[in-house]
Amino acid sequence: MSDFVEKLRAIVGDKGLITDEQGKHPYVTDWRESFVGNALAVVRPANTREVADVVRLCAAEKVSVVPQGGNTGLVGGGIPQEKGREIVLSLNRMTRITDIDPIGYTMTVEAGVILKTIQETAAAHDRLFPLSLAAEGSCSIGGNLSTNAGGVQVLHYGNARQLVLGLEVVTPQGEIWNGLRALKKDNTGYDLRDLYLGAEGTLGIITRAVLKLWPKPKDVATAWVAVPSPEAAVALLSGAHAASEDNVTSCELMGRQGIDLVLQHIPGATDPLSGRHDWYVLFEWSSTRARREGANAGGLREKMEAYLGEAMEQGLVLDATIAQNETQARALWALRENHTEASKKEGPSVKHDISVAVSKIPAFVTEGLAAMRKALPECRPVTFGHVGDGNLHFNCQAPAGWDKARFLPHAHAVNAAVYDLVVSYGGSISAEHGIGLLKVDELAHYRSKVEIDTMRTIKRALDPQNLMNPGKIVRV
Amino acid sequence: MSDFVEKLRAIVGDKGLITDEQGKHPYVTDWRESFVGNALAVVRPANTREVADVVRLCAAEKVSVVPQGGNTGLVGGGIPQEKGREIVLSLNRMTRITDIDPIGYTMTVEAGVILKTIQETAAAHDRLFPLSLAAEGSCSIGGNLSTNAGGVQVLHYGNARQLVLGLEVVTPQGEIWNGLRALKKDNTGYDLRDLYLGAEGTLGIITRAVLKLWPKPKDVATAWVAVPSPEAAVALLSGAHAASEDNVTSCELMGRQGIDLVLQHIPGATDPLSGRHDWYVLFEWSSTRARREGANAGGLREKMEAYLGEAMEQGLVLDATIAQNETQARALWALRENHTEASKKEGPSVKHDISVAVSKIPAFVTEGLAAMRKALPECRPVTFGHVGDGNLHFNCQAPAGWDKARFLPHAHAVNAAVYDLVVSYGGSISAEHGIGLLKVDELAHYRSKVEIDTMRTIKRALDPQNLMNPGKIVRV
């Protein structure tokens, strides 16, 4: 084994190699500490060539490779298994932005670039990279692409998959596929790009990408809206497309329970409205057209105010506040984005990242809350998510005072209650977080044999030694 | 063999089986008569179950299956090979629209539904299905999806791949994969949907699809614009995004040579402008916001007129006319859409369906025309296409009076000249038509070994007997 480690060192140097337990710890543990694995070493290549050399060495020595980005995933996709000969291959030294083309609306980046850096670089060139999610300050683009990340602007711009033109991938054999094409149309055979995107590193390692950019919005309106029900939230969104002239970029639904956790655990968080309500919507509209200033001032804020006023008369809105500046808007967003952090501080929880057709959200929430309470009467449901995508984080916080040991034995029953309902609604058991280690059994259970067999066939064909992130997505 | 045919008959009945040469002829010949193949039989199943039964029978008997939609393709993708034991499996009896959900913005259709029928059904429900191309009156959605069709609205709505939520596919083993999910987000393993989309029937047969719908535009402005150069066309488009408030839905570039062919060969075609110009743009803007009528009348037509006026002052526009009603707009579109028909009537041609980055179009056209003339000095270049997608049909009409026999020996040199240039521009040798039989050798030549090997590996894994549309995309 020390021989293997020295061969790794010969490729990546001392700077690229971590072998002590303390140094490896943050790479073999996920941030919620739900998964703790083992790694022979953590390897941090400096460029694509080194990634390929490491993978070729591992293929020859039959050592598995677990690619890892910012390690912010929620399903253990980037964590090695407890048993096995695995290394963690972290992309966190590959942080170069190698090209920015504002005219062609593209940016070419290495896999380890932090999402926020990409957003800021685009903004500095008067462009937008629309992927946005709570972990954006620490997640990296390679992980975002490998998991086909979603986030809060999918409604308008699509998932990560829709934000990419080209990829560079190191195959399980350690070859480099240069698919870094900046083309809008290219019908030349199988869609390898979309196969690697969302494959969670099980078919190869994404090392670089050509990202799409958009014009930067010049006018943004953000509101915090109390609504009587999820049904009202769906109706509010439905009417907003026309009222905003197709400029709705986010529509986040939150139940009161999650807000309470945020107010309790996150320093500085305050309730934007005076009353207490069961359901809230965080609404954002944005347009590339600048708002008019001066005597004739006007823009999305005024349109949003008029629309929310009408909606209040129709009983769809109970109370609302519109951010008057960016600071206020950020405070509203923080209430939404701190849900996961607050839940972690409160204690153990079971997470369900599910999706159904948007129009079915209200019925699903009613039935789902009943099903969850039936499975564990003392549970505390925490519901929030991207209502415009039909995607809810339909979570179950452990009963107050319960620790992990007491709560976890009930997790399976809660999962089964929710997932059975999701499947009966024609929905998905993983809308945006992926499968990782967490949902391998559920995927095999809820999807058809032909679908699982097809995935296994692809995995076996492209990675016959099963060395790329083994145990994730499907077992082979 | 008659035993095999009787087994087919037992599955699909007399109505679903064609065995006589005359009856088979239209199914084994493409519409340009560039490809003529042989088939043991033409089989026309009535539903997915029959498709699966036919494929299972063929798998057992080691007979290849060539799936076929409206047979309007330009690369021979739906035509059987000359030698081999193949059947054509036509989806043209599977023409049911099984669900339309205007609230959820989806439509579920069988593979054989004609594209125009889908467009009209969407319109009858105040919705838009944006896929639009010259063959829309006879191509079918299954073929559109299997080739990831492009067309004239990709600029705004994307390729066929972006217009689909879910698929049903019959695998090479004759199993049915039900992936008919109407979900906006679903991160559950490998992206099988995008693998089947654009695979030209080589990995399975698309039998049904859940399509996405959009709001129907309420205001459309269409203009015919003479421009001094492709460079001016790109600049005109670039400024139009802001001027139209992001409502540019089509931007088609055409050289004079193609217009001359249309005026000569298509009855009723007339030149919308009095002067003769080298380059034209067909511009369409559309919005879901209705135009105002009466005293305060206004909408996209007025905005377009103002924009074209400014562009004329800047020298980007030489002359222009804006359609005043739908009849006029249709006449302008007919000039564009009849290019392929007119070229066919004129005689033989070599087609290049290429793409490069949009900003590189002007330089590419200049160099490309020179390269084509160098390869065949007497050639008549016919250039038209979707300038906003970077996608040109950069064709070469045979010199006047040349027949196929005289022209075809020069085709390879013309192809090579164009494709070498495309590749040096980082472009694609098939932007929207696909690979089929026509470009298998070119694909293998111009793409990296690792890319072709990966495609072959996928093909061999999913279709180990190589029975699904063999010889298309990659040879295994």
CSV table of N, CA and C in Angstrom, one decimal, chain B residues 295-417:
chain,number,residue,atom,x,y,z
B,295,ALA,N,-56.8,53.4,-30.5
B,295,ALA,CA,-56.0,54.6,-30.6
B,295,ALA,C,-54.6,54.4,-30.1
B,296,ASN,N,-54.4,53.6,-29.0
B,296,ASN,CA,-53.1,53.4,-28.4
B,296,ASN,C,-52.4,52.2,-29.0
B,297,ALA,N,-52.8,51.8,-30.2
B,297,ALA,CA,-52.3,50.6,-30.8
B,297,ALA,C,-50.8,50.5,-30.7
B,298,GLY,N,-50.3,49.3,-30.4
B,298,GLY,CA,-48.9,49.1,-30.4
B,298,GLY,C,-48.6,47.7,-29.9
B,299,GLY,N,-47.4,47.3,-30.3
B,299,GLY,CA,-46.9,45.9,-29.9
B,299,GLY,C,-45.6,45.7,-30.6
B,300,LEU,N,-45.3,44.4,-30.9
B,300,LEU,CA,-44.0,44.1,-31.5
B,300,LEU,C,-43.8,44.6,-32.9
B,301,ARG,N,-44.9,44.8,-33.6
B,301,ARG,CA,-44.7,45.2,-35.0
B,301,ARG,C,-44.1,46.7,-35.0
B,302,GLU,N,-44.6,47.5,-34.1
B,302,GLU,CA,-44.1,48.8,-34.0
B,302,GLU,C,-42.7,48.8,-33.5
B,303,LYS,N,-42.4,48.0,-32.5
B,303,LYS,CA,-41.1,47.9,-32.0
B,303,LYS,C,-40.1,47.5,-33.0
B,304,MET,N,-40.5,46.5,-33.8
B,304,MET,CA,-39.7,46.0,-34.9
B,304,MET,C,-39.4,47.0,-35.9
B,305,GLU,N,-40.4,47.8,-36.3
B,305,GLU,CA,-40.3,48.8,-37.3
B,305,GLU,C,-39.3,49.8,-36.8
B,306,ALA,N,-39.4,50.2,-35.5
B,306,ALA,CA,-38.5,51.2,-35.0
B,306,ALA,C,-37.0,50.7,-35.0
B,307,TYR,N,-36.9,49.4,-34.6
B,307,TYR,CA,-35.6,48.8,-34.6
B,307,TYR,C,-34.9,48.7,-36.0
B,308,LEU,N,-35.7,48.2,-36.9
B,308,LEU,CA,-35.2,48.1,-38.3
B,308,LEU,C,-34.8,49.4,-38.9
B,309,GLY,N,-35.6,50.5,-38.5
B,309,GLY,CA,-35.3,51.8,-39.0
B,309,GLY,C,-34.0,52.3,-38.5
B,310,GLU,N,-33.7,52.1,-37.2
B,310,GLU,CA,-32.4,52.4,-36.6
B,310,GLU,C,-31.3,51.6,-37.3
B,311,ALA,N,-31.6,50.3,-37.5
B,311,ALA,CA,-30.5,49.5,-38.1
B,311,ALA,C,-30.2,49.9,-39.5
B,312,MET,N,-31.2,50.4,-40.2
B,312,MET,CA,-31.0,50.9,-41.6
B,312,MET,C,-30.1,52.1,-41.5
B,313,GLU,N,-30.3,53.0,-40.6
B,313,GLU,CA,-29.4,54.2,-40.4
B,313,GLU,C,-28.0,53.7,-40.2
B,314,GLN,N,-27.8,52.6,-39.4
B,314,GLN,CA,-26.5,52.2,-39.1
B,314,GLN,C,-25.9,51.3,-40.2
B,315,GLY,N,-26.6,51.1,-41.3
B,315,GLY,CA,-26.1,50.4,-42.4
B,315,GLY,C,-26.2,48.9,-42.3
B,316,LEU,N,-26.9,48.4,-41.2
B,316,LEU,CA,-27.1,47.0,-41.0
B,316,LEU,C,-28.2,46.4,-41.9
B,317,VAL,N,-29.1,47.3,-42.3
B,317,VAL,CA,-30.3,46.8,-43.1
B,317,VAL,C,-30.3,47.7,-44.4
B,318,LEU,N,-30.5,47.0,-45.5
B,318,LEU,CA,-30.6,47.7,-46.8
B,318,LEU,C,-32.0,48.0,-47.2
B,319,ASP,N,-32.9,47.0,-46.9
B,319,ASP,CA,-34.3,47.2,-47.2
B,319,ASP,C,-35.1,46.2,-46.3
B,320,ALA,N,-36.4,46.4,-46.1
B,320,ALA,CA,-37.1,45.5,-45.2
B,320,ALA,C,-38.6,45.7,-45.4
B,321,THR,N,-39.3,44.6,-45.2
B,321,THR,CA,-40.8,44.7,-45.2
B,321,THR,C,-41.3,43.9,-44.0
B,322,ILE,N,-42.3,44.4,-43.3
B,322,ILE,CA,-42.9,43.7,-42.2
B,322,ILE,C,-44.3,43.2,-42.6
B,323,ALA,N,-44.5,41.9,-42.3
B,323,ALA,CA,-45.8,41.4,-42.7
B,323,ALA,C,-47.0,42.1,-41.9
B,324,GLN,N,-48.0,42.4,-42.6
B,324,GLN,CA,-49.1,43.2,-42.0
B,324,GLN,C,-50.2,42.2,-41.5
B,325,ASN,N,-50.1,41.0,-41.9
B,325,ASN,CA,-51.1,40.0,-41.4
B,325,ASN,C,-50.5,38.6,-41.5
B,326,GLU,N,-51.3,37.6,-41.1
B,326,GLU,CA,-50.8,36.3,-41.0
B,326,GLU,C,-50.5,35.7,-42.4
B,327,THR,N,-51.4,36.1,-43.4
B,327,THR,CA,-51.2,35.6,-44.8
B,327,THR,C,-49.8,36.0,-45.3
B,328,GLN,N,-49.5,37.3,-45.1
B,328,GLN,CA,-48.2,37.8,-45.5
B,328,GLN,C,-47.1,37.1,-44.8
B,329,ALA,N,-47.3,36.9,-43.5
B,329,ALA,CA,-46.2,36.3,-42.7
B,329,ALA,C,-46.0,34.9,-43.3
B,330,ARG,N,-47.0,34.2,-43.6
B,330,ARG,CA,-46.9,32.8,-44.1
B,330,ARG,C,-46.2,32.8,-45.5
B,331,ALA,N,-46.4,33.8,-46.3
B,331,ALA,CA,-45.7,33.9,-47.6
B,331,ALA,C,-44.2,34.1,-47.4
B,332,LEU,N,-43.9,34.9,-46.4
B,332,LEU,CA,-42.4,35.1,-46.1
B,332,LEU,C,-41.8,33.7,-45.6
B,333,TRP,N,-42.5,33.1,-44.7
B,333,TRP,CA,-42.0,31.8,-44.2
B,333,TRP,C,-41.9,30.8,-45.3
B,334,ALA,N,-42.8,30.8,-46.3
B,334,ALA,CA,-42.7,29.8,-47.4
B,334,ALA,C,-41.5,30.0,-48.2
B,335,LEU,N,-41.0,31.2,-48.3
B,335,LEU,CA,-39.7,31.4,-49.1
B,335,LEU,C,-38.6,30.7,-48.4
B,336,ARG,N,-38.6,30.7,-47.1
B,336,ARG,CA,-37.5,30.1,-46.3
B,336,ARG,C,-37.7,28.5,-46.3
B,337,GLU,N,-39.0,28.1,-46.1
B,337,GLU,CA,-39.2,26.7,-45.9
B,337,GLU,C,-39.1,25.9,-47.2
B,338,ASN,N,-39.2,26.6,-48.3
B,338,ASN,CA,-39.2,25.9,-49.6
B,338,ASN,C,-37.8,25.7,-50.2
B,339,HIS,N,-36.8,26.1,-49.4
B,339,HIS,CA,-35.4,26.0,-49.9
B,339,HIS,C,-35.0,24.6,-50.2
B,340,THR,N,-35.3,23.6,-49.3
B,340,THR,CA,-34.9,22.3,-49.6
B,340,THR,C,-35.7,21.7,-50.8
B,341,GLU,N,-37.0,22.0,-50.9
B,341,GLU,CA,-37.8,21.5,-52.0
B,341,GLU,C,-37.3,22.1,-53.3
B,342,ALA,N,-37.0,23.3,-53.3
B,342,ALA,CA,-36.5,24.0,-54.5
B,342,ALA,C,-35.2,23.4,-55.0
B,343,SER,N,-34.3,23.2,-54.0
B,343,SER,CA,-33.0,22.6,-54.3
B,343,SER,C,-33.1,21.2,-54.9
B,344,LYS,N,-34.1,20.5,-54.4
B,344,LYS,CA,-34.3,19.1,-54.9
B,344,LYS,C,-34.8,19.2,-56.4
B,345,LYS,N,-35.6,20.2,-56.7
B,345,LYS,CA,-36.1,20.3,-58.0
B,345,LYS,C,-35.0,20.8,-59.0
B,346,GLU,N,-34.1,21.6,-58.5
B,346,GLU,CA,-33.0,22.1,-59.3
B,346,GLU,C,-32.1,21.0,-59.7
B,347,GLY,N,-31.9,20.0,-58.8
B,347,GLY,CA,-31.0,18.9,-59.2
B,347,GLY,C,-30.2,18.4,-58.0
B,348,PRO,N,-29.1,17.7,-58.2
B,348,PRO,CA,-28.3,17.2,-57.1
B,348,PRO,C,-27.6,18.3,-56.3
B,349,SER,N,-27.4,18.0,-55.0
B,349,SER,CA,-26.7,18.9,-54.2
B,349,SER,C,-26.0,18.1,-53.1
B,350,VAL,N,-25.0,18.7,-52.5
B,350,VAL,CA,-24.4,18.2,-51.3
B,350,VAL,C,-24.8,19.1,-50.1
B,351,LYS,N,-25.3,18.5,-49.0
B,351,LYS,CA,-25.7,19.3,-47.9
B,351,LYS,C,-24.8,19.2,-46.8
B,352,HIS,N,-24.6,20.4,-46.1
B,352,HIS,CA,-23.8,20.4,-44.9
B,352,HIS,C,-24.6,21.1,-43.8
B,353,ASP,N,-24.9,20.4,-42.8
B,353,ASP,CA,-25.7,20.9,-41.7
B,353,ASP,C,-24.8,21.2,-40.5
B,354,ILE,N,-24.1,22.3,-40.6
B,354,ILE,CA,-23.0,22.6,-39.7
B,354,ILE,C,-23.4,23.6,-38.6
B,355,SER,N,-22.6,23.6,-37.5
B,355,SER,CA,-22.7,24.7,-36.6
B,355,SER,C,-21.4,25.2,-36.1
B,356,VAL,N,-21.3,26.5,-35.8
B,356,VAL,CA,-20.1,27.1,-35.2
B,356,VAL,C,-20.7,28.1,-34.1
B,357,ALA,N,-19.8,28.6,-33.3
B,357,ALA,CA,-20.3,29.7,-32.4
B,357,ALA,C,-20.8,30.8,-33.2
B,358,VAL,N,-21.9,31.4,-32.7
B,358,VAL,CA,-22.7,32.4,-33.5
B,358,VAL,C,-21.7,33.5,-34.0
B,359,SER,N,-20.8,34.0,-33.1
B,359,SER,CA,-20.0,35.1,-33.4
B,359,SER,C,-19.0,34.7,-34.5
B,360,LYS,N,-18.8,33.4,-34.8
B,360,LYS,CA,-17.8,33.0,-35.8
B,360,LYS,C,-18.5,32.9,-37.2
B,361,ILE,N,-19.8,33.0,-37.3
B,361,ILE,CA,-20.5,32.8,-38.5
B,361,ILE,C,-20.0,33.6,-39.7
B,362,PRO,N,-19.8,34.9,-39.5
B,362,PRO,CA,-19.4,35.7,-40.7
B,362,PRO,C,-18.0,35.2,-41.2
B,363,ALA,N,-17.0,35.0,-40.4
B,363,ALA,CA,-15.7,34.5,-40.8
B,363,ALA,C,-15.9,33.2,-41.5
B,364,PHE,N,-16.7,32.3,-40.9
B,364,PHE,CA,-16.8,31.0,-41.4
B,364,PHE,C,-17.4,31.0,-42.8
B,365,VAL,N,-18.4,31.9,-43.0
B,365,VAL,CA,-19.1,31.9,-44.3
B,365,VAL,C,-18.0,32.4,-45.4
B,366,THR,N,-17.3,33.4,-45.1
B,366,THR,CA,-16.3,33.9,-46.0
B,366,THR,C,-15.3,32.8,-46.4
B,367,GLU,N,-14.7,32.2,-45.4
B,367,GLU,CA,-13.7,31.1,-45.6
B,367,GLU,C,-14.3,29.9,-46.2
B,368,GLY,N,-15.6,29.6,-45.8
B,368,GLY,CA,-16.2,28.4,-46.3
B,368,GLY,C,-16.6,28.5,-47.8
B,369,LEU,N,-17.1,29.6,-48.2
B,369,LEU,CA,-17.4,29.8,-49.6
B,369,LEU,C,-16.1,29.6,-50.5
B,370,ALA,N,-15.0,30.2,-50.0
B,370,ALA,CA,-13.8,30.1,-50.7
B,370,ALA,C,-13.3,28.6,-50.8
B,371,ALA,N,-13.5,27.9,-49.6
B,371,ALA,CA,-13.0,26.5,-49.6
B,371,ALA,C,-13.8,25.7,-50.6
B,372,MET,N,-15.2,25.9,-50.6
B,372,MET,CA,-16.0,25.2,-51.4
B,372,MET,C,-15.7,25.4,-52.9
B,373,ARG,N,-15.4,26.7,-53.3
B,373,ARG,CA,-15.1,27.0,-54.7
B,373,ARG,C,-13.8,26.5,-55.1
B,374,LYS,N,-12.9,26.3,-54.1
B,374,LYS,CA,-11.6,25.8,-54.4
B,374,LYS,C,-11.7,24.3,-54.7
B,375,ALA,N,-12.6,23.6,-53.9
B,375,ALA,CA,-12.8,22.2,-54.1
B,375,ALA,C,-13.5,21.9,-55.4
B,376,LEU,N,-14.4,22.8,-55.9
B,376,LEU,CA,-15.2,22.6,-57.1
B,376,LEU,C,-15.5,24.0,-57.6
B,377,PRO,N,-14.7,24.5,-58.5
B,377,PRO,CA,-14.8,25.9,-58.9
B,377,PRO,C,-16.2,26.2,-59.5
B,378,GLU,N,-16.9,25.2,-60.2
B,378,GLU,CA,-18.2,25.5,-60.8
B,378,GLU,C,-19.3,25.4,-59.9
B,379,CYS,N,-19.1,25.1,-58.6
B,379,CYS,CA,-20.2,24.8,-57.7
B,379,CYS,C,-21.0,26.0,-57.4
B,380,ARG,N,-22.3,25.8,-57.0
B,380,ARG,CA,-23.2,26.9,-56.7
B,380,ARG,C,-23.5,26.8,-55.2
B,381,PRO,N,-22.9,27.5,-54.4
B,381,PRO,CA,-23.2,27.5,-52.9
B,381,PRO,C,-24.6,28.0,-52.6
B,382,VAL,N,-25.3,27.3,-51.8
B,382,VAL,CA,-26.6,27.7,-51.3
B,382,VAL,C,-26.5,27.7,-49.8
B,383,THR,N,-26.5,28.9,-49.2
B,383,THR,CA,-26.4,29.1,-47.8
B,383,THR,C,-27.6,29.6,-47.1
B,384,PHE,N,-28.1,28.9,-46.1
B,384,PHE,CA,-29.3,29.4,-45.4
B,384,PHE,C,-29.3,28.7,-44.0
B,385,GLY,N,-30.0,29.2,-43.1
B,385,GLY,CA,-30.0,28.5,-41.8
B,385,GLY,C,-30.3,29.4,-40.6
B,386,HIS,N,-30.1,28.8,-39.4
B,386,HIS,CA,-30.6,29.4,-38.2
B,386,HIS,C,-29.4,30.2,-37.6
B,387,VAL,N,-29.3,31.4,-38.0
B,387,VAL,CA,-28.1,32.1,-37.6
B,387,VAL,C,-28.0,32.3,-36.1
B,388,GLY,N,-29.1,32.4,-35.4
B,388,GLY,CA,-29.1,32.6,-34.0
B,388,GLY,C,-28.6,31.4,-33.2
B,389,ASP,N,-28.6,30.2,-33.9
B,389,ASP,CA,-28.1,29.0,-33.3
B,389,ASP,C,-26.7,28.6,-33.7
B,390,GLY,N,-26.1,29.5,-34.6
B,390,GLY,CA,-24.8,29.2,-35.2
B,390,GLY,C,-24.9,28.0,-36.2
B,391,ASN,N,-26.1,27.7,-36.7
B,391,ASN,CA,-26.4,26.6,-37.5
B,391,ASN,C,-26.7,27.0,-38.9
B,392,LEU,N,-25.8,26.6,-39.9
B,392,LEU,CA,-26.1,26.9,-41.3
B,392,LEU,C,-26.2,25.6,-42.1
B,393,HIS,N,-27.1,25.7,-43.0
B,393,HIS,CA,-27.2,24.7,-44.1
B,393,HIS,C,-26.3,25.2,-45.2
B,394,PHE,N,-25.1,24.8,-45.1
B,394,PHE,CA,-24.0,25.4,-46.0
B,394,PHE,C,-23.9,24.4,-47.2
B,395,ASN,N,-24.9,24.5,-48.1
B,395,ASN,CA,-25.0,23.5,-49.1
B,395,ASN,C,-24.3,23.9,-50.4
B,396,CYS,N,-24.1,22.8,-51.3
B,396,CYS,CA,-23.5,23.0,-52.5
B,396,CYS,C,-24.3,22.4,-53.6
B,397,GLN,N,-25.0,23.3,-54.4
B,397,GLN,CA,-25.8,22.8,-55.5
B,397,GLN,C,-24.9,22.4,-56.7
B,398,ALA,N,-25.2,21.3,-57.4
B,398,ALA,CA,-24.4,20.9,-58.5
B,398,ALA,C,-24.3,22.0,-59.5
B,399,PRO,N,-23.2,22.1,-60.2
B,399,PRO,CA,-23.2,23.1,-61.3
B,399,PRO,C,-24.4,23.0,-62.3
B,400,ALA,N,-24.8,24.1,-62.9
B,400,ALA,CA,-26.0,24.0,-63.7
B,400,ALA,C,-25.8,22.9,-64.8
B,401,GLY,N,-26.8,22.1,-64.9
B,401,GLY,CA,-26.8,21.1,-66.0
B,401,GLY,C,-26.1,19.8,-65.6
B,402,TRP,N,-25.4,19.8,-64.5
B,402,TRP,CA,-24.8,18.5,-64.1
B,402,TRP,C,-25.8,17.5,-63.5
B,403,ASP,N,-25.6,16.3,-63.9
B,403,ASP,CA,-26.5,15.3,-63.2
B,403,ASP,C,-25.7,14.6,-62.1
B,404,LYS,N,-26.4,13.7,-61.4
B,404,LYS,CA,-25.9,13.0,-60.2
B,404,LYS,C,-24.5,12.3,-60.6
B,405,ALA,N,-24.5,11.6,-61.6
B,405,ALA,CA,-23.3,10.8,-62.0
B,405,ALA,C,-22.1,11.7,-62.2
B,406,ARG,N,-22.3,12.9,-62.7
B,406,ARG,CA,-21.2,13.8,-63.0
B,406,ARG,C,-20.8,14.5,-61.7
B,407,PHE,N,-21.8,14.8,-60.8
B,407,PHE,CA,-21.6,15.6,-59.6
B,407,PHE,C,-21.0,14.8,-58.5
B,408,LEU,N,-21.5,13.6,-58.3
B,408,LEU,CA,-21.2,12.9,-57.0
B,408,LEU,C,-19.7,12.6,-56.8
B,409,PRO,N,-18.9,12.3,-57.9
B,409,PRO,CA,-17.5,12.1,-57.7
B,409,PRO,C,-16.8,13.3,-57.0
B,410,HIS,N,-17.4,14.5,-57.1
B,410,HIS,CA,-16.8,15.7,-56.5
B,410,HIS,C,-17.3,15.9,-55.0
B,411,ALA,N,-18.3,15.1,-54.6
B,411,ALA,CA,-18.9,15.4,-53.3
B,411,ALA,C,-17.9,15.2,-52.2
B,412,HIS,N,-17.1,14.2,-52.3
B,412,HIS,CA,-16.2,14.0,-51.1
B,412,HIS,C,-15.3,15.2,-50.9
B,413,ALA,N,-14.7,15.7,-52.0
B,413,ALA,CA,-13.8,16.8,-51.9
B,413,ALA,C,-14.5,18.1,-51.3
B,414,VAL,N,-15.7,18.3,-51.7
B,414,VAL,CA,-16.5,19.4,-51.2
B,414,VAL,C,-16.8,19.2,-49.7
B,415,ASN,N,-17.2,18.0,-49.4
B,415,ASN,CA,-17.5,17.7,-47.9
B,415,ASN,C,-16.2,17.9,-47.1
B,416,ALA,N,-15.1,17.4,-47.6
B,416,ALA,CA,-13.9,17.4,-46.8
B,416,ALA,C,-13.5,18.9,-46.6
B,417,ALA,N,-13.6,19.7,-47.6
B,417,ALA,CA,-13.2,21.1,-47.5
B,417,ALA,C,-14.0,21.8,-46.5
